[in-house]
PDB file of C-alpha atoms in Angstrom:
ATOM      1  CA  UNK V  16     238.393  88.955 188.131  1.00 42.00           C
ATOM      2  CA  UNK V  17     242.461  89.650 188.830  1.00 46.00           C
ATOM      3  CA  UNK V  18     243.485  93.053 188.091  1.00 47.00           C
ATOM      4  CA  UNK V  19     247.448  93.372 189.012  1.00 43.00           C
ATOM      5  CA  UNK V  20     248.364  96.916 187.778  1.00 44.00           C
ATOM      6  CA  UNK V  21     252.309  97.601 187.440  1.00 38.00           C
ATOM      7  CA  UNK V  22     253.104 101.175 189.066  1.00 42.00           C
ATOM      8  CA  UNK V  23     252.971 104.245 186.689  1.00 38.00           C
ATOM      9  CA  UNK V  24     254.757 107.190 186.508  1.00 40.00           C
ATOM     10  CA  UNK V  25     253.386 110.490 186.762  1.00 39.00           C
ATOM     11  CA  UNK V  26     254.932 114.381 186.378  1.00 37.00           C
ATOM     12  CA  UNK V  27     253.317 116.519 189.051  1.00 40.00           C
ATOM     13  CA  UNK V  28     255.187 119.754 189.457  1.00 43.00           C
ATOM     14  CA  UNK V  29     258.288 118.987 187.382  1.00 43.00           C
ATOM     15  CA  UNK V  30     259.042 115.799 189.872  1.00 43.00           C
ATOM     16  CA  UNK V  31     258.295 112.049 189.174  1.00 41.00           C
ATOM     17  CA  UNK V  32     257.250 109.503 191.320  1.00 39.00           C
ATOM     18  CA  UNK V  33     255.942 106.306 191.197  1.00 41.00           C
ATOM     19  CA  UNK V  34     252.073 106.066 191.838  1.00 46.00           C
ATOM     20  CA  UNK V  35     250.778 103.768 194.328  1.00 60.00           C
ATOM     21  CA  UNK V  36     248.164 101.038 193.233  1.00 83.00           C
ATOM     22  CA  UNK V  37     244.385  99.305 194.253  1.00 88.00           C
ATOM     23  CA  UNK V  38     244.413  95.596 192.787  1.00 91.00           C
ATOM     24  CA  UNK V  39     241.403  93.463 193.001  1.00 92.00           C
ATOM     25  CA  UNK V  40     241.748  89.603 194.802  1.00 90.00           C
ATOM     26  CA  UNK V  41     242.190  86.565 192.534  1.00 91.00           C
ATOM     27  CA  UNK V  42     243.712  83.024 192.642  1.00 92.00           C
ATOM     28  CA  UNK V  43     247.321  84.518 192.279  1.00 92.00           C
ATOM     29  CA  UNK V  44     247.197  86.901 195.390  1.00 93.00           C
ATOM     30  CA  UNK V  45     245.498  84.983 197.789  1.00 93.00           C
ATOM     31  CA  UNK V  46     248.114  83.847 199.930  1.00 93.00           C
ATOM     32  CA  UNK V  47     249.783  87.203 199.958  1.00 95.00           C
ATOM     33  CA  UNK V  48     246.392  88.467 200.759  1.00 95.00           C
ATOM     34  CA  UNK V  49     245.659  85.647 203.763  1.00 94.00           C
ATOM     35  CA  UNK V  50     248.901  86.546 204.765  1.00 95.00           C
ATOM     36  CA  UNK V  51     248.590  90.374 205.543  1.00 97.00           C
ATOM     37  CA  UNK V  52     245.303  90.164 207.014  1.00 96.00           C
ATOM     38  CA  UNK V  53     246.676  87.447 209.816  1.00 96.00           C
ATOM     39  CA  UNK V  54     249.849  89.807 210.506  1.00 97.00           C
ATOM     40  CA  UNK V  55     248.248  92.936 210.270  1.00 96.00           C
ATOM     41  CA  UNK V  56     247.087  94.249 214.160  1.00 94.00           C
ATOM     42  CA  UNK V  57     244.056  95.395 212.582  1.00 93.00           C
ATOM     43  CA  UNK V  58     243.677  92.381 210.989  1.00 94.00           C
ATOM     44  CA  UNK V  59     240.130  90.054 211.706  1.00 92.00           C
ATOM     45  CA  UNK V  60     238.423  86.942 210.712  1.00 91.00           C
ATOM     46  CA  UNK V  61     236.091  89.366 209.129  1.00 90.00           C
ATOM     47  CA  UNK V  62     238.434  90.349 206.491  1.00 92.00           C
ATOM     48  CA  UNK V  63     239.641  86.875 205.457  1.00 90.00           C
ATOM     49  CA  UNK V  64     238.335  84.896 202.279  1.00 90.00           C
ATOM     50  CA  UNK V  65     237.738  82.018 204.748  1.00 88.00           C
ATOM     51  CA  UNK V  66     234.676  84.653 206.539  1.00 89.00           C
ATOM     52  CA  UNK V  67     233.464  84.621 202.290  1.00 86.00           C
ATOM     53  CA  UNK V  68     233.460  81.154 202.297  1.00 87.00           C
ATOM     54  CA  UNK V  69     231.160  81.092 205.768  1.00 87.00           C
ATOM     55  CA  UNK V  70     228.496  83.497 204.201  1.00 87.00           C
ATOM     56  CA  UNK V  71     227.549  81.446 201.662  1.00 85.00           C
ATOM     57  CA  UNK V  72     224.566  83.842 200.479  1.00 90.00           C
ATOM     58  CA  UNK V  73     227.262  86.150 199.597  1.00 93.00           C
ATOM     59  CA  UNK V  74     229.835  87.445 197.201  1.00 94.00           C
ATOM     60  CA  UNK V  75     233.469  88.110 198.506  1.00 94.00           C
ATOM     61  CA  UNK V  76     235.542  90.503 196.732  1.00 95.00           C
ATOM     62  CA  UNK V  77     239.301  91.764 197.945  1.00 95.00           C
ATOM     63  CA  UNK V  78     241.394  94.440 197.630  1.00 96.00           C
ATOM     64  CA  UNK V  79     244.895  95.385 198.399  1.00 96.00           C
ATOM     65  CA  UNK V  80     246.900  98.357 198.043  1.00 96.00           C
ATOM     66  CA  UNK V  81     250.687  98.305 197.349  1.00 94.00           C
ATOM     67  CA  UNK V  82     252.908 101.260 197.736  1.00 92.00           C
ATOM     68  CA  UNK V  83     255.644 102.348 195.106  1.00 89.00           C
ATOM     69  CA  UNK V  84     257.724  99.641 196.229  1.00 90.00           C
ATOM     70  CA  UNK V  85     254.922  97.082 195.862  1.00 91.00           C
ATOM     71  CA  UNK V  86     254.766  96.151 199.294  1.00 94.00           C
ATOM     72  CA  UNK V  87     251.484  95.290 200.353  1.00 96.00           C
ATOM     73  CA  UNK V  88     249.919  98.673 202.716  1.00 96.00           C
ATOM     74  CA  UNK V  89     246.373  97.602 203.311  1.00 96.00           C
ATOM     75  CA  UNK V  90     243.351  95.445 202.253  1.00 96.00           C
ATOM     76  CA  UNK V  91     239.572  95.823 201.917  1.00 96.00           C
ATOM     77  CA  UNK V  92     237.047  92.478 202.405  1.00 95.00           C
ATOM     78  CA  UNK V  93     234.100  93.300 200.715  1.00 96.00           C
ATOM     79  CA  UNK V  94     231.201  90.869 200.852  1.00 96.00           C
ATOM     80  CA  UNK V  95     228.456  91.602 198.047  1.00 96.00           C
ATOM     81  CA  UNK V  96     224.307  90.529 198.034  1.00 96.00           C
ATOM     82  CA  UNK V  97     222.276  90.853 195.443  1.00 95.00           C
ATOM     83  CA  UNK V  98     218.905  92.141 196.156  1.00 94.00           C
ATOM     84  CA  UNK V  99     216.184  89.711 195.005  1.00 95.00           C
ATOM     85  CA  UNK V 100     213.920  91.153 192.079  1.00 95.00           C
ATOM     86  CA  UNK V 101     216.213  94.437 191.939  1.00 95.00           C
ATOM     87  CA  UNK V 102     219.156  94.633 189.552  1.00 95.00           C
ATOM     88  CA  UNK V 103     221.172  96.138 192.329  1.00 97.00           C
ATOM     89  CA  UNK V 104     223.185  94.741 195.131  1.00 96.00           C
ATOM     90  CA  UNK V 105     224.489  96.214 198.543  1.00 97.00           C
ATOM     91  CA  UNK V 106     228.260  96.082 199.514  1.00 97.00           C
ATOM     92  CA  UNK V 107     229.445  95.762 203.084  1.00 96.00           C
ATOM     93  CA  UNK V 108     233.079  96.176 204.320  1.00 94.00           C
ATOM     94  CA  UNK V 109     232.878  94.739 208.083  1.00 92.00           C
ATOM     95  CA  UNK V 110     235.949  95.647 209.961  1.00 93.00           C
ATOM     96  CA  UNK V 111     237.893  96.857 207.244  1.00 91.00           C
ATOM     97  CA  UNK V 112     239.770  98.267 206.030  1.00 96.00           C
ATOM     98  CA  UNK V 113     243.002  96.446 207.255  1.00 96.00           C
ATOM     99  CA  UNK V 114     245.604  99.158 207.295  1.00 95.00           C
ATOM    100  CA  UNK V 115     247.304 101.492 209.509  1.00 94.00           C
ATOM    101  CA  UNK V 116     245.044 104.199 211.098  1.00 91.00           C
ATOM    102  CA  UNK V 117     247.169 106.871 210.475  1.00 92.00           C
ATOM    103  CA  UNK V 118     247.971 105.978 207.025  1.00 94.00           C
ATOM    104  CA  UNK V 119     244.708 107.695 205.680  1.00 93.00           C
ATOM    105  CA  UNK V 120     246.140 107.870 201.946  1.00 93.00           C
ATOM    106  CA  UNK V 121     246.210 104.095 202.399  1.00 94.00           C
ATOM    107  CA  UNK V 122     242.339 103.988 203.826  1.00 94.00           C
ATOM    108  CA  UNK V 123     241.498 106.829 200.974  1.00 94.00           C
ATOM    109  CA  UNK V 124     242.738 104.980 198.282  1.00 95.00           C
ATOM    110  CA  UNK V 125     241.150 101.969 199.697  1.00 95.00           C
ATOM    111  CA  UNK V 126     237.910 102.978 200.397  1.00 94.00           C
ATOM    112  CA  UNK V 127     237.567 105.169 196.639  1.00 94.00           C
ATOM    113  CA  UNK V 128     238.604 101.489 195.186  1.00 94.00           C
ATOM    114  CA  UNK V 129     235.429  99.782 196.907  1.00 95.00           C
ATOM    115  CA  UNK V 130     233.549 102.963 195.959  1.00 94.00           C
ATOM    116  CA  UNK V 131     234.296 102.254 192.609  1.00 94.00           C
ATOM    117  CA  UNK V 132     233.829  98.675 192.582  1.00 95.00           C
ATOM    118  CA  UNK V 133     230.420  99.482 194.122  1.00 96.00           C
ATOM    119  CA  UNK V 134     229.582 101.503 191.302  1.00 95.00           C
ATOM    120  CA  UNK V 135     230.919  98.538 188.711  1.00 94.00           C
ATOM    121  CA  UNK V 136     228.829  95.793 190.344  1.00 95.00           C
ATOM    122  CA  UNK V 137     225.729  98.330 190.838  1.00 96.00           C
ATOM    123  CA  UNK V 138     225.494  98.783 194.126  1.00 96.00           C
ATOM    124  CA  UNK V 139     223.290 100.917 195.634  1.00 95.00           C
ATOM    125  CA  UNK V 140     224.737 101.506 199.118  1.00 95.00           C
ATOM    126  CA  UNK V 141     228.693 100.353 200.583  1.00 95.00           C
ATOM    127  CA  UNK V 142     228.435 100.253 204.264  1.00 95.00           C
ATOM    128  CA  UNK V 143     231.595 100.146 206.261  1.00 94.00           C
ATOM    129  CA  UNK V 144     232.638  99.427 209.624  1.00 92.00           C
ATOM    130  CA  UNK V 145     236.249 100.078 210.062  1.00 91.00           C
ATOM    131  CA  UNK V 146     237.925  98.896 213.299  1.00 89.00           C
ATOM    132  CA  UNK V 147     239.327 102.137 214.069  1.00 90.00           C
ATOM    133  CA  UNK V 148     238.199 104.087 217.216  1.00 89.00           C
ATOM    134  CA  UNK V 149     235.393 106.619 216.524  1.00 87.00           C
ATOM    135  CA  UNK V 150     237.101 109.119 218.736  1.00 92.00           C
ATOM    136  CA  UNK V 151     240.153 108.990 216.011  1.00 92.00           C
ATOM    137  CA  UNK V 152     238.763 112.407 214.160  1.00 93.00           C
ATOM    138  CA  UNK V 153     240.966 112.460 210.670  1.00 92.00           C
ATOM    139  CA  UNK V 154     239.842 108.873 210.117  1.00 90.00           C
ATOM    140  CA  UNK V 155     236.036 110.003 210.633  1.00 90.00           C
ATOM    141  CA  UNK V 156     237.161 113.301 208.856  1.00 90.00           C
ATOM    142  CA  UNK V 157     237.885 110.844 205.796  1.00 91.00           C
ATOM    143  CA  UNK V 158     234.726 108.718 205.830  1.00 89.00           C
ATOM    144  CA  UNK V 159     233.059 112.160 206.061  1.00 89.00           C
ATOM    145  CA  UNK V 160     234.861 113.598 203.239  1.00 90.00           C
ATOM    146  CA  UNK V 161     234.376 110.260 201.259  1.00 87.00           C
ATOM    147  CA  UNK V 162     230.192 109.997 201.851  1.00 81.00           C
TER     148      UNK V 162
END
């Protein structure tokens, strides 16, 4: 299902800004989707919809995450199995997410959108494997923080 969220407005401290936004994949952001994932330098086959379509036994889901100005800052493929005779499923997010590696308020508000989209489709573990070196410590710092 397509969730496109417009940007809100929030007072913190007497100031506004606009708050940045997590939208799930569908038929009317795939292209723009495609298309940051094969520009991106973190970008891999493993976070396309075509790598969905490969595992068939699988669910795909997407997300991206657009700053204030709605320009696209990172994406999240997330493949989904159910577990036979189990009402649950497991979530896996191989090489993702797609964003900059330094941008961790990107990655956090990535990663807390496939935590909650775990939770939604009953999931009872999200595994990731981000394509960011191990030896980058406020990246593992995050996952850390994050469970």
């Amino acid at each position: 299902m397509e969730n496109r969220p417009q940007p809100s407005e929030t007072n913190i401290q007497g100031k506004v800004r606009i708050v940045e936004m997590i939208e799930s994949i569908g038929p009317s952001t795939y292209e723009e989707y495609d298309r940051f994932v094969a520009s991106h330098p973190r970008g891999h086959f493993m976070q396309t919809r075509m790598w969905g379509k490969h595992k068939s036994s699988w669910q795909w889901e997407g997300l991206l995450r657009r700053n204030a100005d709605g320009v696209v800052t990172g994406s999240f493929a997330l493949m989904l199995r159910r577990v036979p005779g189990t009402p649950y499923s497991m979530m896996y997010g191989c090489r993702g997410p797609v964003c900059d590696e330094n941008d961790l308020e990107t990655a956090r508000e990535l990663l807390q959108g496939a935590k909650a989209l775990a939770q939604r489709r009953r999931c009872y573990i999200l595994k990731v494997d981000p394509d960011i070196k191990s030896s980058n410590e406020a990246f593992a710092g995050l996952l850390r923080e994050l469970g």
